[in-house]
Amino acid sequence: MISVDLEAGSSRTMAPYVTNTKKLAVCFLGVFVSYFVYGLLQEKITKANYGEEKEKFVYALSLVFIQCIINAVFAKAVLKLTYKENEAKDTTPFCWYGICATTYIAAMLASNKALQWVNYPTQVLGKSCKPIPVMILGVLLAKKKYPLIKYMCVLLIVCGVALFMYKENKKKVSNTSDGWIGFGEILLLVSLTCDGLTGAVQDRMRAEHHVQSHHMMFNMNLWSIGILAISLLTTGEVFQFVSFCERYPYVLVHILSFSLASAIGQNFIFMTVANFGPLTCSIITTTRKFFTILGSVLLFGNSLIARQWFGVICVFAGLTLDSIYGKGKKKM
């Protein structure tokens, strides 16, 4: 269990993040379980063969669009049913949510698009480094301050995840560039930068406006709906998606179940961001996949090579050291 405030050492203008061990454990388990179900449903939707012609579901924008609608409805329901009147007000400028939604969508699209030029292990390695830009841009833009041990622990966790998840792939993906860095790597850098920008803006939102988790969830998804609606209309994908659903209406049940799992998972994501900060959230989401794979290894008896065992040691060492030394004293 991660029992530490992973955002210790914040700047003077920001209210301190909570150190409630039970709440952090609930957030971690909520993210883990929700996105485990989410991943199963996503694979069921996108990998299945539909009809006699074995069609594939290729409407990513439409899928994310419905997902954002369910997320927004879920957040609005929670705001109406559980928030008190004084908690239901949000002073955060609406445009800030627009910036977060834009960088979030850009990060997701750039990461997925990169797979056309780089292989999957390279993409995984890139996305495993997400806590690093979140931390760096949090320092530069949100004026966050962390003790040195925090940087070392995050670097150790990221290296461990990368070592564990990387698998040599005999099937090489051709890169059109012969240089040191190709277009796929540039897209991964764009994705990581956008991840960092999203975290930095969220830090500023909490520092200056003490935004609640479900306000953040609702408004970011509202902006995402608008951005994706324009994209669907300009690309014409919406018409192809409707035609696909008319041919295979049962896919809508899977999509709605997938979106509900996403809403529950995103609920815990934004709870983590609002209570523990974007860095903690990025560490949880990065290690989620690691623990999923590790659980598979332990349950089904799959063997690990030496490099992967070394990755396991690095991750647990990073989490343990952070729980013991990562709090540090606040820097004024």
Short mmCIF file of C-alpha atoms in Angstrom, two decimals:
data_model
loop_
_atom_site.label_atom_id
_atom_site.label_comp_id
_atom_site.label_asym_id
_atom_site.label_seq_id
_atom_site.Cartn_x
_atom_site.Cartn_y
_atom_site.Cartn_z
CA MET A 1 0.00 0.00 0.00
CA ILE A 2 1.26 3.49 -0.79
CA SER A 3 0.76 5.33 2.47
CA VAL A 4 2.44 8.65 1.84
CA ASP A 5 1.56 12.08 0.54
CA LEU A 6 3.44 11.94 -2.74
CA GLU A 7 3.09 15.69 -3.21
CA ALA A 8 4.90 16.85 -0.12
CA GLY A 9 7.05 19.91 -0.48
CA SER A 10 4.49 22.07 -2.26
CA SER A 11 4.79 25.84 -2.53
CA ARG A 12 3.60 28.23 0.13
CA THR A 13 0.57 29.47 -1.82
CA MET A 14 -0.95 26.01 -2.09
CA ALA A 15 -3.04 24.31 0.54
CA PRO A 16 -1.22 21.12 1.62
CA TYR A 17 -2.31 17.88 0.06
CA VAL A 18 -3.97 15.46 2.42
CA THR A 19 -2.09 12.48 3.88
CA ASN A 20 -5.08 10.24 4.54
CA THR A 21 -3.73 6.72 4.05
CA LYS A 22 -7.16 5.12 3.75
CA LYS A 23 -8.33 7.67 1.18
CA LEU A 24 -5.20 7.16 -0.90
CA ALA A 25 -5.69 3.37 -0.73
CA VAL A 26 -9.30 3.75 -1.88
CA CYS A 27 -8.20 5.95 -4.79
CA PHE A 28 -5.50 3.47 -5.78
CA LEU A 29 -7.84 0.47 -5.67
CA GLY A 30 -10.60 2.44 -7.42
CA VAL A 31 -8.28 3.34 -10.31
CA PHE A 32 -6.85 -0.20 -10.47
CA VAL A 33 -10.17 -2.11 -10.51
CA SER A 34 -12.05 0.35 -12.73
CA TYR A 35 -9.39 0.50 -15.41
CA PHE A 36 -8.87 -3.25 -15.30
CA VAL A 37 -12.53 -3.68 -16.31
CA TYR A 38 -12.14 -0.73 -18.69
CA GLY A 39 -9.24 -2.47 -20.45
CA LEU A 40 -11.14 -5.73 -20.84
CA LEU A 41 -14.14 -3.95 -22.37
CA GLN A 42 -11.93 -1.83 -24.61
CA GLU A 43 -10.29 -4.97 -26.01
CA LYS A 44 -13.71 -6.59 -26.46
CA ILE A 45 -14.94 -3.59 -28.47
CA THR A 46 -11.86 -2.92 -30.59
CA LYS A 47 -10.53 -6.45 -31.19
CA ALA A 48 -13.77 -8.33 -31.88
CA ASN A 49 -14.84 -9.38 -35.38
CA TYR A 50 -18.29 -8.06 -36.29
CA GLY A 51 -20.58 -9.88 -38.70
CA GLU A 52 -19.76 -12.36 -41.43
CA GLU A 53 -17.33 -9.92 -43.01
CA LYS A 54 -15.39 -9.70 -39.72
CA GLU A 55 -15.44 -5.92 -39.54
CA LYS A 56 -13.37 -4.13 -36.94
CA PHE A 57 -14.39 -1.23 -34.73
CA VAL A 58 -12.16 1.69 -35.79
CA TYR A 59 -14.12 4.68 -34.49
CA ALA A 60 -11.84 5.92 -31.72
CA LEU A 61 -13.12 9.50 -31.70
CA SER A 62 -16.73 8.31 -31.38
CA LEU A 63 -15.82 5.95 -28.56
CA VAL A 64 -14.04 8.68 -26.60
CA PHE A 65 -16.91 11.11 -27.34
CA ILE A 66 -19.51 8.80 -25.74
CA GLN A 67 -17.08 8.11 -22.92
CA CYS A 68 -16.77 11.85 -22.18
CA ILE A 69 -20.56 12.30 -22.22
CA ILE A 70 -21.03 9.52 -19.62
CA ASN A 71 -18.17 10.97 -17.56
CA ALA A 72 -19.76 14.43 -17.57
CA VAL A 73 -23.22 13.06 -16.64
CA PHE A 74 -21.68 10.99 -13.83
CA ALA A 75 -19.79 14.01 -12.43
CA LYS A 76 -22.86 16.25 -12.63
CA ALA A 77 -24.96 13.65 -10.79
CA VAL A 78 -22.39 13.42 -7.99
CA LEU A 79 -22.27 17.23 -7.73
CA LYS A 80 -26.06 17.44 -7.45
CA LEU A 81 -26.52 14.53 -5.05
CA THR A 82 -23.56 14.69 -2.67
CA TYR A 83 -22.09 18.21 -2.64
CA LYS A 84 -23.28 20.83 -0.17
CA GLU A 85 -24.35 24.25 -1.43
CA ASN A 86 -21.08 25.94 -0.46
CA GLU A 87 -19.09 23.13 -2.15
CA ALA A 88 -21.12 23.31 -5.35
CA LYS A 89 -19.54 26.61 -6.40
CA ASP A 90 -16.41 26.64 -8.51
CA THR A 91 -14.40 29.83 -9.04
CA THR A 92 -11.97 28.32 -11.53
CA PRO A 93 -11.97 30.18 -14.89
CA PHE A 94 -13.76 27.99 -17.41
CA CYS A 95 -11.00 28.53 -19.99
CA TRP A 96 -8.53 26.73 -17.71
CA TYR A 97 -10.59 23.58 -18.10
CA GLY A 98 -10.41 24.12 -21.85
CA ILE A 99 -6.62 24.16 -21.68
CA CYS A 100 -6.61 20.93 -19.62
CA ALA A 101 -9.04 19.20 -21.98
CA THR A 102 -7.04 20.27 -25.06
CA THR A 103 -3.70 19.07 -23.69
CA TYR A 104 -5.27 15.82 -22.41
CA ILE A 105 -6.83 14.98 -25.79
CA ALA A 106 -3.65 16.03 -27.62
CA ALA A 107 -1.55 13.73 -25.38
CA MET A 108 -3.87 10.79 -26.02
CA LEU A 109 -4.04 11.29 -29.80
CA ALA A 110 -0.28 11.88 -30.16
CA SER A 111 0.48 8.72 -28.17
CA ASN A 112 -1.85 6.57 -30.27
CA LYS A 113 -0.70 8.14 -33.54
CA ALA A 114 2.94 7.45 -32.64
CA LEU A 115 2.30 3.70 -33.04
CA GLN A 116 2.28 4.22 -36.81
CA TRP A 117 6.01 5.00 -36.67
CA VAL A 118 7.33 3.28 -33.54
CA ASN A 119 6.75 -0.16 -32.06
CA TYR A 120 4.59 -0.76 -29.01
CA PRO A 121 7.48 -1.26 -26.54
CA THR A 122 8.86 2.16 -27.51
CA GLN A 123 5.46 3.72 -26.93
CA VAL A 124 5.20 2.01 -23.55
CA LEU A 125 8.65 3.23 -22.55
CA GLY A 126 7.68 6.77 -23.52
CA LYS A 127 4.40 6.78 -21.60
CA SER A 128 6.07 5.18 -18.57
CA CYS A 129 8.05 8.41 -18.19
CA LYS A 130 4.86 10.46 -17.66
CA PRO A 131 5.62 11.39 -14.01
CA ILE A 132 8.83 13.15 -15.12
CA PRO A 133 7.23 15.91 -17.29
CA VAL A 134 4.40 16.20 -14.73
CA MET A 135 7.01 16.95 -12.08
CA ILE A 136 9.22 19.22 -14.23
CA LEU A 137 6.38 21.33 -15.64
CA GLY A 138 4.75 21.41 -12.20
CA VAL A 139 7.94 23.08 -10.94
CA LEU A 140 8.23 25.48 -13.90
CA LEU A 141 4.58 26.49 -14.34
CA ALA A 142 2.81 25.73 -11.06
CA LYS A 143 5.78 26.79 -8.87
CA LYS A 144 5.78 23.43 -7.08
CA LYS A 145 8.84 22.47 -5.05
CA TYR A 146 9.96 18.95 -4.21
CA PRO A 147 12.83 17.58 -2.12
CA LEU A 148 15.67 15.96 -4.04
CA ILE A 149 14.72 12.51 -2.76
CA LYS A 150 11.34 12.91 -4.49
CA TYR A 151 13.01 13.27 -7.88
CA MET A 152 15.18 10.22 -7.23
CA CYS A 153 12.22 8.08 -6.14
CA VAL A 154 10.12 9.02 -9.18
CA LEU A 155 13.06 8.31 -11.51
CA LEU A 156 13.58 4.92 -9.85
CA ILE A 157 9.88 4.01 -10.24
CA VAL A 158 9.82 5.08 -13.90
CA CYS A 159 12.99 3.11 -14.69
CA GLY A 160 11.57 0.05 -12.93
CA VAL A 161 8.30 0.18 -14.86
CA ALA A 162 10.17 0.64 -18.15
CA LEU A 163 12.49 -2.30 -17.46
CA PHE A 164 9.60 -4.55 -16.45
CA MET A 165 7.27 -3.72 -19.34
CA TYR A 166 9.76 -3.57 -22.18
CA LYS A 167 9.71 -6.65 -24.37
CA GLU A 168 11.92 -7.12 -27.37
CA ASN A 169 9.72 -7.23 -30.42
CA LYS A 170 11.00 -9.15 -33.42
CA LYS A 171 8.48 -7.35 -35.61
CA LYS A 172 10.06 -4.01 -36.28
CA VAL A 173 7.97 -1.02 -37.21
CA SER A 174 9.61 0.89 -40.00
CA ASN A 175 10.48 4.50 -39.38
CA THR A 176 10.74 6.76 -42.39
CA SER A 177 13.43 8.83 -40.75
CA ASP A 178 17.07 7.67 -40.78
CA GLY A 179 18.05 10.25 -38.18
CA TRP A 180 18.54 9.87 -34.47
CA ILE A 181 14.93 10.78 -33.77
CA GLY A 182 11.96 10.09 -36.02
CA PHE A 183 8.42 11.39 -36.28
CA GLY A 184 7.12 8.72 -33.90
CA GLU A 185 9.54 9.78 -31.17
CA ILE A 186 8.59 13.42 -31.74
CA LEU A 187 4.93 12.50 -31.23
CA LEU A 188 5.82 10.73 -27.96
CA LEU A 189 7.64 13.86 -26.79
CA VAL A 190 4.58 15.92 -27.70
CA SER A 191 2.39 13.50 -25.73
CA LEU A 192 4.63 13.68 -22.66
CA THR A 193 4.80 17.47 -22.85
CA CYS A 194 1.00 17.68 -23.03
CA ASP A 195 0.75 15.33 -20.02
CA GLY A 196 3.06 17.64 -18.10
CA LEU A 197 1.10 20.74 -19.12
CA THR A 198 -2.15 19.12 -18.00
CA GLY A 199 -0.68 18.34 -14.58
CA ALA A 200 0.81 21.84 -14.21
CA VAL A 201 -2.49 23.57 -15.02
CA GLN A 202 -4.33 21.27 -12.61
CA ASP A 203 -1.83 22.20 -9.89
CA ARG A 204 -2.43 25.91 -10.53
CA MET A 205 -6.19 25.36 -10.48
CA ARG A 206 -5.99 23.72 -7.08
CA ALA A 207 -3.47 26.25 -5.73
CA GLU A 208 -5.49 29.32 -6.68
CA HIS A 209 -9.09 28.07 -6.63
CA HIS A 210 -9.06 24.91 -4.44
CA VAL A 211 -11.06 23.13 -7.13
CA GLN A 212 -13.07 20.06 -6.10
CA SER A 213 -12.52 16.75 -7.90
CA HIS A 214 -15.98 16.51 -9.51
CA HIS A 215 -15.95 20.11 -10.70
CA MET A 216 -12.70 19.30 -12.45
CA MET A 217 -14.10 16.07 -13.87
CA PHE A 218 -17.32 17.68 -15.14
CA ASN A 219 -15.79 20.76 -16.76
CA MET A 220 -12.86 18.96 -18.39
CA ASN A 221 -15.23 16.43 -19.93
CA LEU A 222 -17.58 19.21 -21.03
CA TRP A 223 -14.75 20.84 -22.95
CA SER A 224 -13.67 17.46 -24.33
CA ILE A 225 -17.20 16.85 -25.64
CA GLY A 226 -17.09 20.12 -27.55
CA ILE A 227 -13.63 19.49 -29.01
CA LEU A 228 -14.49 15.92 -30.03
CA ALA A 229 -17.86 16.95 -31.50
CA ILE A 230 -16.11 19.36 -33.86
CA SER A 231 -13.56 16.65 -34.75
CA LEU A 232 -16.30 14.09 -35.46
CA LEU A 233 -18.17 16.46 -37.76
CA THR A 234 -15.10 17.68 -39.65
CA THR A 235 -13.76 14.15 -40.21
CA GLY A 236 -17.18 12.65 -40.99
CA GLU A 237 -16.53 9.76 -38.59
CA VAL A 238 -19.85 10.27 -36.81
CA PHE A 239 -21.81 9.12 -39.87
CA GLN A 240 -19.69 5.99 -40.29
CA PHE A 241 -20.08 5.23 -36.57
CA VAL A 242 -23.90 5.53 -36.72
CA SER A 243 -23.97 3.21 -39.74
CA PHE A 244 -21.80 0.66 -37.89
CA CYS A 245 -24.12 0.73 -34.86
CA GLU A 246 -27.15 0.20 -37.09
CA ARG A 247 -25.52 -2.98 -38.44
CA TYR A 248 -24.38 -4.21 -35.03
CA PRO A 249 -26.60 -2.61 -32.34
CA TYR A 250 -25.24 -4.85 -29.56
CA VAL A 251 -21.96 -2.91 -29.68
CA LEU A 252 -23.77 -0.02 -27.97
CA VAL A 253 -24.22 -2.15 -24.82
CA HIS A 254 -20.48 -2.78 -24.74
CA ILE A 255 -19.73 0.91 -25.33
CA LEU A 256 -22.06 2.04 -22.54
CA SER A 257 -20.54 -0.51 -20.13
CA PHE A 258 -17.07 0.63 -21.19
CA SER A 259 -18.04 4.29 -20.63
CA LEU A 260 -19.47 3.55 -17.19
CA ALA A 261 -16.24 1.84 -16.15
CA SER A 262 -14.41 4.89 -17.49
CA ALA A 263 -16.64 7.26 -15.48
CA ILE A 264 -16.01 5.34 -12.24
CA GLY A 265 -12.28 5.18 -12.97
CA GLN A 266 -12.10 8.86 -13.87
CA ASN A 267 -13.97 9.64 -10.66
CA PHE A 268 -11.08 8.13 -8.70
CA ILE A 269 -8.53 9.80 -11.01
CA PHE A 270 -9.89 13.27 -10.25
CA MET A 271 -10.28 12.44 -6.55
CA THR A 272 -6.57 11.59 -6.57
CA VAL A 273 -5.63 14.80 -8.42
CA ALA A 274 -7.73 17.02 -6.13
CA ASN A 275 -6.57 15.40 -2.88
CA PHE A 276 -3.02 14.24 -3.59
CA GLY A 277 -1.97 16.10 -6.74
CA PRO A 278 -1.21 15.26 -10.39
CA LEU A 279 2.16 13.68 -9.59
CA THR A 280 0.62 11.11 -7.27
CA CYS A 281 -2.05 10.45 -9.88
CA SER A 282 0.51 9.93 -12.64
CA ILE A 283 2.50 7.53 -10.44
CA ILE A 284 -0.65 5.52 -9.66
CA THR A 285 -1.74 5.32 -13.31
CA THR A 286 1.80 4.46 -14.45
CA THR A 287 2.25 1.67 -11.91
CA ARG A 288 -1.29 0.35 -12.43
CA LYS A 289 -0.24 -1.43 -15.60
CA PHE A 290 2.89 -2.71 -13.88
CA PHE A 291 0.90 -4.28 -11.03
CA THR A 292 -1.61 -5.75 -13.50
CA ILE A 293 1.17 -7.53 -15.40
CA LEU A 294 2.92 -8.57 -12.18
CA GLY A 295 -0.33 -10.03 -10.85
CA SER A 296 -0.71 -11.99 -14.06
CA VAL A 297 2.79 -13.36 -13.63
CA LEU A 298 2.16 -14.43 -10.03
CA LEU A 299 -1.30 -15.91 -10.66
CA PHE A 300 -0.54 -17.82 -13.83
CA GLY A 301 3.05 -18.80 -13.15
CA ASN A 302 4.64 -16.97 -16.08
CA SER A 303 8.38 -16.65 -15.74
CA LEU A 304 10.28 -13.37 -15.54
CA ILE A 305 13.70 -12.72 -17.00
CA ALA A 306 16.42 -11.08 -14.89
CA ARG A 307 15.78 -7.61 -16.33
CA GLN A 308 12.10 -7.76 -15.33
CA TRP A 309 12.91 -8.89 -11.79
CA PHE A 310 15.32 -5.97 -11.56
CA GLY A 311 12.45 -3.70 -12.68
CA VAL A 312 10.23 -5.13 -9.90
CA ILE A 313 12.94 -4.36 -7.34
CA CYS A 314 13.32 -0.79 -8.68
CA VAL A 315 9.58 -0.06 -8.46
CA PHE A 316 9.15 -1.39 -4.93
CA ALA A 317 12.38 0.31 -3.82
CA GLY A 318 11.17 3.63 -5.24
CA LEU A 319 7.76 3.35 -3.54
CA THR A 320 9.33 2.28 -0.23
CA LEU A 321 11.95 5.03 -0.21
CA ASP A 322 9.32 7.62 -1.12
CA SER A 323 7.05 6.44 1.73
CA ILE A 324 9.94 6.78 4.20
CA TYR A 325 11.86 9.85 2.96
CA GLY A 326 9.68 11.45 0.29
CA LYS A 327 7.70 13.84 2.49
CA GLY A 328 10.52 16.25 3.10
CA LYS A 329 10.08 19.72 4.50
CA LYS A 330 8.17 22.40 2.69
CA LYS A 331 10.31 24.89 0.86
CA MET A 332 9.13 28.44 1.23
#
